[in-house]
Coordinates of C-alpha atoms in Angstrom, one line a residue:
M564 CA -15.9 21.7 31.8
A565 CA -13.3 24.5 31.5
V566 CA -11.0 25.7 34.2
A567 CA -9.2 29.1 34.3
V568 CA -6.6 30.0 36.9
A569 CA -6.1 33.7 37.5
A570 CA -2.8 34.1 39.5
G571 CA -0.7 37.1 40.3
P572 CA 2.1 38.4 42.6
V573 CA -0.2 38.1 45.6
P574 CA -1.2 34.4 45.9
P575 CA -4.1 34.9 48.4
L576 CA -5.8 37.0 45.7
D577 CA -5.7 34.1 43.1
T578 CA -9.0 32.8 41.8
V579 CA -10.0 29.6 39.9
Q580 CA -13.0 29.9 37.6
I581 CA -14.7 26.6 36.7
D582 CA -17.3 26.7 33.8
H583 CA -19.6 23.7 33.9
M584 CA -23.0 22.7 32.5
H585 CA -25.0 24.5 35.2
G586 CA -23.0 27.8 35.4
I587 CA -19.7 29.2 36.7
D588 CA -18.0 28.8 40.0
F589 CA -15.3 30.9 41.4
L590 CA -13.0 29.2 44.0
H591 CA -11.0 31.2 46.5
A592 CA -10.4 28.9 49.4
E593 CA -6.7 28.1 50.0
A594 CA -7.2 24.3 49.8
Q595 CA -9.0 24.6 46.4
L596 CA -6.4 27.0 45.1
N597 CA -3.6 24.6 46.1
Y598 CA -5.3 21.7 44.3
Y599 CA -5.7 23.6 41.1
R600 CA -2.2 25.1 41.3
A601 CA -0.8 21.5 41.6
L602 CA -3.0 20.3 38.8
L603 CA -1.8 23.2 36.5
S604 CA 1.8 22.4 37.4
T605 CA 1.4 18.8 36.5
V606 CA -0.2 19.7 33.2
E607 CA 2.6 22.2 32.4
A608 CA 5.3 19.7 33.3
S609 CA 3.9 17.1 31.0
A610 CA 3.2 19.5 28.0
I611 CA 5.6 19.6 25.1
S612 CA 7.3 22.8 24.1
P613 CA 5.6 25.2 21.6
E614 CA 8.3 24.3 19.0
K615 CA 7.7 20.5 19.4
S616 CA 4.0 21.1 19.3
R617 CA 4.3 23.0 16.0
D618 CA 6.5 20.3 14.5
F619 CA 4.1 17.6 15.6
I620 CA 1.1 19.5 13.9
H621 CA 3.1 20.0 10.7
R622 CA 4.1 16.3 10.6
I623 CA 0.5 15.2 11.1
A624 CA -0.7 17.7 8.4
R625 CA 1.8 16.3 5.9
E626 CA 0.7 12.8 6.6
L627 CA -2.9 13.7 5.9

């Protein structure tokens, strides 16, 4: 399953696209948008920086 969040300067126009085994769904309801906004914020907060990610990949590549 893949999720894409299309967000802009006017939050009520935001859309979440979910690709799954049986097709694609587009979510527009405020409760659904809030859920995926919160989920995205959680993922972004736990992600490492691009620099740390690059360094990690280089370290793993050297070890292999």
